[in-house]
Amino acid sequence: MLKTMQKHGVTLAIFAALATGLTAVVNELTKPTIDRQAAIQQKLLFDQVLPSEMYDNDIQGSCLVVNEPRLGAGEHRIYIARKGEQPVAMVMEATAPDGYSGAIQLLVGTDFSGKVLGTRVTQHHETPGLGDKIELRLSSWITHFADVMIHGEDDASFAVKKDGGQFDQFTGATITPRAVVNAVKRAGLYAETLPPRLSQLPSCGAQP
């Protein structure tokens, strides 16, 4: 009986080792394809918030890491668009921490003079049928940030209409659009401060 149990145990161990090895091989074989598809999807999203004719560098390869409260808590990645060697615009990851149902993750494209070039929501938990209209597939609301200037910290027009600004709120849901508008404004104001400090920021993947 003991020998039989030992035999089965060895057999199971062999099968477990083979399965683990096979999984590792499959992961190695598929990783380049998965990474390639992720890069394609990322570039398509970048093209929605930053016109590709504005720059001629590999923007995905020009990734920096910042720890900036105006973009939300923790580290965020920013991607610098250049024309020749000159920085002309950027795409930022940003977080609106005060959505109705929690944090809203954004991608914000801006130049360095206060103009928002585009915005998209990448993740949220807002209420279906109300706050989820921040998604492009459900509403064109998010497209109204394109080519809008932010005229400084005290720009009262860069707000939802209920607060005296230019952006619509949703019927029965003001908290969600207000959170997005405020996060985009903070990101745009932050972008204006960046050009002199770009060379001091660490690249994505750089060792601490």
mmCIF file of C-alpha atoms in Angstrom:
data_model
loop_
_atom_site.group_PDB
_atom_site.id
_atom_site.type_symbol
_atom_site.label_atom_id
_atom_site.label_comp_id
_atom_site.label_asym_id
_atom_site.label_seq_id
_atom_site.Cartn_x
_atom_site.Cartn_y
_atom_site.Cartn_z
ATOM 1 C CA MET A 1 0.000 0.000 0.000
ATOM 2 C CA LEU A 2 2.793 2.395 0.959
ATOM 3 C CA LYS A 3 4.681 1.614 -2.255
ATOM 4 C CA THR A 4 1.525 2.270 -4.309
ATOM 5 C CA MET A 5 1.026 5.647 -2.634
ATOM 6 C CA GLN A 6 4.666 6.533 -3.203
ATOM 7 C CA LYS A 7 4.357 5.543 -6.860
ATOM 8 C CA HIS A 8 1.276 7.718 -7.332
ATOM 9 C CA GLY A 9 2.995 10.569 -5.541
ATOM 10 C CA VAL A 10 5.986 10.379 -7.868
ATOM 11 C CA THR A 11 3.679 10.212 -10.892
ATOM 12 C CA LEU A 12 1.765 13.310 -9.748
ATOM 13 C CA ALA A 13 5.006 15.175 -9.097
ATOM 14 C CA ILE A 14 6.246 14.353 -12.616
ATOM 15 C CA PHE A 15 2.969 15.530 -14.166
ATOM 16 C CA ALA A 16 3.071 18.739 -12.090
ATOM 17 C CA ALA A 17 6.639 19.436 -13.201
ATOM 18 C CA LEU A 18 5.748 18.789 -16.850
ATOM 19 C CA ALA A 19 2.674 21.046 -16.636
ATOM 20 C CA THR A 20 4.709 23.841 -15.032
ATOM 21 C CA GLY A 21 7.394 23.513 -17.667
ATOM 22 C CA LEU A 22 4.834 23.521 -20.477
ATOM 23 C CA THR A 23 3.163 26.637 -19.069
ATOM 24 C CA ALA A 24 6.523 28.401 -18.888
ATOM 25 C CA VAL A 25 7.313 27.472 -22.499
ATOM 26 C CA VAL A 26 3.909 28.674 -23.723
ATOM 27 C CA ASN A 27 4.349 31.959 -21.840
ATOM 28 C CA GLU A 28 7.762 32.502 -23.408
ATOM 29 C CA LEU A 29 6.425 31.743 -26.888
ATOM 30 C CA THR A 30 3.356 33.978 -26.598
ATOM 31 C CA LYS A 31 4.876 36.893 -24.650
ATOM 32 C CA PRO A 32 6.306 38.695 -27.719
ATOM 33 C CA THR A 33 2.922 38.511 -29.467
ATOM 34 C CA ILE A 34 1.059 39.722 -26.378
ATOM 35 C CA ASP A 35 3.536 42.582 -25.873
ATOM 36 C CA ARG A 36 3.256 43.543 -29.543
ATOM 37 C CA GLN A 37 -0.556 43.651 -29.399
ATOM 38 C CA ALA A 38 -0.469 45.680 -26.164
ATOM 39 C CA ALA A 39 1.857 48.209 -27.810
ATOM 40 C CA ILE A 40 -0.461 48.498 -30.817
ATOM 41 C CA GLN A 41 -3.480 49.097 -28.581
ATOM 42 C CA GLN A 42 -1.564 51.672 -26.558
ATOM 43 C CA LYS A 43 -0.537 53.563 -29.713
ATOM 44 C CA LEU A 44 -4.134 53.584 -30.958
ATOM 45 C CA LEU A 45 -5.187 55.118 -27.649
ATOM 46 C CA PHE A 46 -2.371 57.681 -27.816
ATOM 47 C CA ASP A 47 -3.574 58.696 -31.282
ATOM 48 C CA GLN A 48 -6.965 59.563 -29.767
ATOM 49 C CA VAL A 49 -5.503 62.077 -27.314
ATOM 50 C CA LEU A 50 -2.539 63.420 -29.279
ATOM 51 C CA PRO A 51 -2.503 64.045 -33.059
ATOM 52 C CA SER A 52 0.285 61.914 -34.548
ATOM 53 C CA GLU A 53 1.278 64.682 -37.000
ATOM 54 C CA MET A 54 2.458 66.795 -34.065
ATOM 55 C CA TYR A 55 5.542 64.667 -33.416
ATOM 56 C CA ASP A 56 8.114 62.490 -35.173
ATOM 57 C CA ASN A 57 9.707 60.492 -32.342
ATOM 58 C CA ASP A 58 8.829 57.086 -30.892
ATOM 59 C CA ILE A 59 6.539 58.411 -28.180
ATOM 60 C CA GLN A 60 6.098 54.996 -26.578
ATOM 61 C CA GLY A 61 9.861 54.779 -26.202
ATOM 62 C CA SER A 62 9.992 58.234 -24.615
ATOM 63 C CA CYS A 63 8.451 57.178 -21.319
ATOM 64 C CA LEU A 64 9.244 58.848 -18.001
ATOM 65 C CA VAL A 65 8.072 58.141 -14.465
ATOM 66 C CA VAL A 66 6.801 60.865 -12.155
ATOM 67 C CA ASN A 67 5.472 60.979 -8.634
ATOM 68 C CA GLU A 68 3.262 64.030 -8.859
ATOM 69 C CA PRO A 69 0.224 64.676 -6.615
ATOM 70 C CA ARG A 70 -1.543 66.620 -9.384
ATOM 71 C CA LEU A 71 -1.704 63.395 -11.404
ATOM 72 C CA GLY A 72 -2.937 61.391 -8.430
ATOM 73 C CA ALA A 73 -1.335 59.290 -5.730
ATOM 74 C CA GLY A 74 1.677 57.121 -6.550
ATOM 75 C CA GLU A 75 3.751 56.873 -9.714
ATOM 76 C CA HIS A 76 2.412 57.762 -13.137
ATOM 77 C CA ARG A 77 3.944 57.385 -16.570
ATOM 78 C CA ILE A 78 4.247 60.278 -18.985
ATOM 79 C CA TYR A 79 5.194 60.042 -22.659
ATOM 80 C CA ILE A 80 6.999 62.922 -24.342
ATOM 81 C CA ALA A 81 6.228 63.849 -27.949
ATOM 82 C CA ARG A 82 9.049 65.594 -29.823
ATOM 83 C CA LYS A 83 9.369 67.329 -33.178
ATOM 84 C CA GLY A 84 12.998 66.960 -34.084
ATOM 85 C CA GLU A 85 14.635 67.223 -30.668
ATOM 86 C CA GLN A 86 12.121 69.715 -29.322
ATOM 87 C CA PRO A 87 9.494 68.538 -26.781
ATOM 88 C CA VAL A 88 6.122 69.688 -28.111
ATOM 89 C CA ALA A 89 3.493 67.744 -26.169
ATOM 90 C CA MET A 90 2.910 64.811 -23.860
ATOM 91 C CA VAL A 91 0.541 62.037 -22.928
ATOM 92 C CA MET A 92 0.016 61.511 -19.202
ATOM 93 C CA GLU A 93 -1.536 58.847 -17.062
ATOM 94 C CA ALA A 94 -3.696 60.625 -14.488
ATOM 95 C CA THR A 95 -6.100 59.635 -11.738
ATOM 96 C CA ALA A 96 -9.282 61.363 -10.658
ATOM 97 C CA PRO A 97 -9.508 60.097 -7.072
ATOM 98 C CA ASP A 98 -12.968 61.499 -6.369
ATOM 99 C CA GLY A 99 -15.277 59.726 -8.789
ATOM 100 C CA TYR A 100 -18.693 58.716 -7.480
ATOM 101 C CA SER A 101 -17.644 55.059 -7.199
ATOM 102 C CA GLY A 102 -13.906 55.469 -6.693
ATOM 103 C CA ALA A 103 -10.855 56.426 -8.706
ATOM 104 C CA ILE A 104 -11.122 57.095 -12.444
ATOM 105 C CA GLN A 105 -8.027 56.390 -14.553
ATOM 106 C CA LEU A 106 -7.368 58.759 -17.440
ATOM 107 C CA LEU A 107 -5.047 59.352 -20.350
ATOM 108 C CA VAL A 108 -4.536 63.069 -21.000
ATOM 109 C CA GLY A 109 -2.772 64.628 -23.969
ATOM 110 C CA THR A 110 -1.590 68.242 -23.656
ATOM 111 C CA ASP A 111 0.963 70.625 -25.036
ATOM 112 C CA PHE A 112 3.169 72.653 -22.688
ATOM 113 C CA SER A 113 1.218 75.899 -22.892
ATOM 114 C CA GLY A 114 -2.070 74.919 -21.268
ATOM 115 C CA LYS A 115 -3.910 73.364 -24.189
ATOM 116 C CA VAL A 116 -5.610 69.999 -23.694
ATOM 117 C CA LEU A 117 -5.341 67.956 -26.898
ATOM 118 C CA GLY A 118 -7.487 65.011 -25.881
ATOM 119 C CA THR A 119 -8.620 62.833 -23.005
ATOM 120 C CA ARG A 120 -9.806 59.252 -22.630
ATOM 121 C CA VAL A 121 -10.958 57.198 -19.651
ATOM 122 C CA THR A 122 -9.032 53.940 -19.322
ATOM 123 C CA GLN A 123 -10.656 52.528 -16.188
ATOM 124 C CA HIS A 124 -13.544 53.389 -13.878
ATOM 125 C CA HIS A 125 -16.282 51.944 -11.665
ATOM 126 C CA GLU A 126 -18.959 54.577 -12.208
ATOM 127 C CA THR A 127 -22.676 53.799 -12.181
ATOM 128 C CA PRO A 128 -23.999 52.218 -15.411
ATOM 129 C CA GLY A 129 -26.449 54.506 -17.161
ATOM 130 C CA LEU A 130 -25.236 57.571 -15.245
ATOM 131 C CA GLY A 131 -21.553 58.174 -14.610
ATOM 132 C CA ASP A 132 -20.365 55.704 -17.237
ATOM 133 C CA LYS A 133 -21.095 58.285 -19.950
ATOM 134 C CA ILE A 134 -17.456 59.296 -19.524
ATOM 135 C CA GLU A 135 -16.721 56.306 -21.793
ATOM 136 C CA LEU A 136 -16.396 57.121 -25.488
ATOM 137 C CA ARG A 137 -18.394 54.041 -26.487
ATOM 138 C CA LEU A 138 -21.407 55.429 -24.599
ATOM 139 C CA SER A 139 -21.128 59.178 -25.145
ATOM 140 C CA SER A 140 -19.095 61.804 -26.988
ATOM 141 C CA TRP A 141 -18.733 63.834 -23.771
ATOM 142 C CA ILE A 142 -15.042 62.968 -23.276
ATOM 143 C CA THR A 143 -14.179 64.368 -26.736
ATOM 144 C CA HIS A 144 -15.117 67.907 -25.686
ATOM 145 C CA PHE A 145 -11.747 68.414 -23.995
ATOM 146 C CA ALA A 146 -9.891 68.473 -27.323
ATOM 147 C CA ASP A 147 -8.213 71.812 -28.092
ATOM 148 C CA VAL A 148 -9.507 73.525 -24.952
ATOM 149 C CA MET A 149 -7.129 75.960 -23.238
ATOM 150 C CA ILE A 150 -6.632 76.087 -19.482
ATOM 151 C CA HIS A 151 -6.090 79.716 -18.516
ATOM 152 C CA GLY A 152 -4.306 79.203 -15.243
ATOM 153 C CA GLU A 153 -5.231 77.801 -11.859
ATOM 154 C CA ASP A 154 -8.126 80.237 -11.458
ATOM 155 C CA ASP A 155 -9.746 79.508 -14.835
ATOM 156 C CA ALA A 156 -13.403 79.253 -13.776
ATOM 157 C CA SER A 157 -14.501 78.198 -17.265
ATOM 158 C CA PHE A 158 -12.605 74.913 -17.025
ATOM 159 C CA ALA A 159 -15.316 73.307 -14.900
ATOM 160 C CA VAL A 160 -18.727 71.691 -15.278
ATOM 161 C CA LYS A 161 -21.631 74.035 -16.029
ATOM 162 C CA LYS A 162 -23.124 73.509 -12.589
ATOM 163 C CA ASP A 163 -19.951 75.117 -11.209
ATOM 164 C CA GLY A 164 -20.047 77.949 -13.748
ATOM 165 C CA GLY A 165 -17.857 76.268 -16.372
ATOM 166 C CA GLN A 166 -18.166 75.100 -19.962
ATOM 167 C CA PHE A 167 -18.458 71.305 -19.644
ATOM 168 C CA ASP A 168 -21.809 69.549 -19.450
ATOM 169 C CA GLN A 169 -22.656 67.416 -16.461
ATOM 170 C CA PHE A 170 -24.845 64.318 -16.759
ATOM 171 C CA THR A 171 -28.479 64.250 -15.715
ATOM 172 C CA GLY A 172 -28.482 62.893 -12.175
ATOM 173 C CA ALA A 173 -24.698 62.579 -12.080
ATOM 174 C CA THR A 174 -22.513 65.627 -11.521
ATOM 175 C CA ILE A 175 -19.826 64.084 -9.324
ATOM 176 C CA THR A 176 -18.330 61.930 -12.084
ATOM 177 C CA PRO A 177 -17.842 64.612 -14.767
ATOM 178 C CA ARG A 178 -16.668 67.095 -12.152
ATOM 179 C CA ALA A 179 -13.980 64.641 -11.022
ATOM 180 C CA VAL A 180 -12.787 64.114 -14.606
ATOM 181 C CA VAL A 181 -12.771 67.832 -15.457
ATOM 182 C CA ASN A 182 -10.791 68.686 -12.336
ATOM 183 C CA ALA A 183 -8.273 65.881 -12.963
ATOM 184 C CA VAL A 184 -7.722 67.002 -16.565
ATOM 185 C CA LYS A 185 -7.226 70.597 -15.405
ATOM 186 C CA ARG A 186 -4.646 69.541 -12.818
ATOM 187 C CA ALA A 187 -2.802 67.454 -15.433
ATOM 188 C CA GLY A 188 -2.726 70.328 -17.919
ATOM 189 C CA LEU A 189 -1.390 72.756 -15.340
ATOM 190 C CA TYR A 190 1.275 70.252 -14.350
ATOM 191 C CA ALA A 191 2.352 69.861 -17.991
ATOM 192 C CA GLU A 192 3.113 73.574 -18.173
ATOM 193 C CA THR A 193 5.767 73.196 -15.456
ATOM 194 C CA LEU A 194 7.606 70.265 -17.035
ATOM 195 C CA PRO A 195 9.883 71.358 -19.926
ATOM 196 C CA PRO A 196 12.790 72.616 -17.757
ATOM 197 C CA ARG A 197 12.731 69.408 -15.703
ATOM 198 C CA LEU A 198 12.324 66.695 -18.336
ATOM 199 C CA SER A 199 16.000 65.727 -18.338
ATOM 200 C CA GLN A 200 15.876 65.136 -14.587
ATOM 201 C CA LEU A 201 13.064 62.570 -14.651
ATOM 202 C CA PRO A 202 13.782 58.824 -14.627
ATOM 203 C CA SER A 203 12.905 56.692 -17.633
ATOM 204 C CA CYS A 204 10.333 53.927 -17.351
ATOM 205 C CA GLY A 205 12.044 50.733 -16.269
ATOM 206 C CA ALA A 206 15.105 52.557 -14.932
ATOM 207 C CA GLN A 207 16.673 51.040 -11.846
ATOM 208 C CA PRO A 208 16.236 53.102 -8.663
#
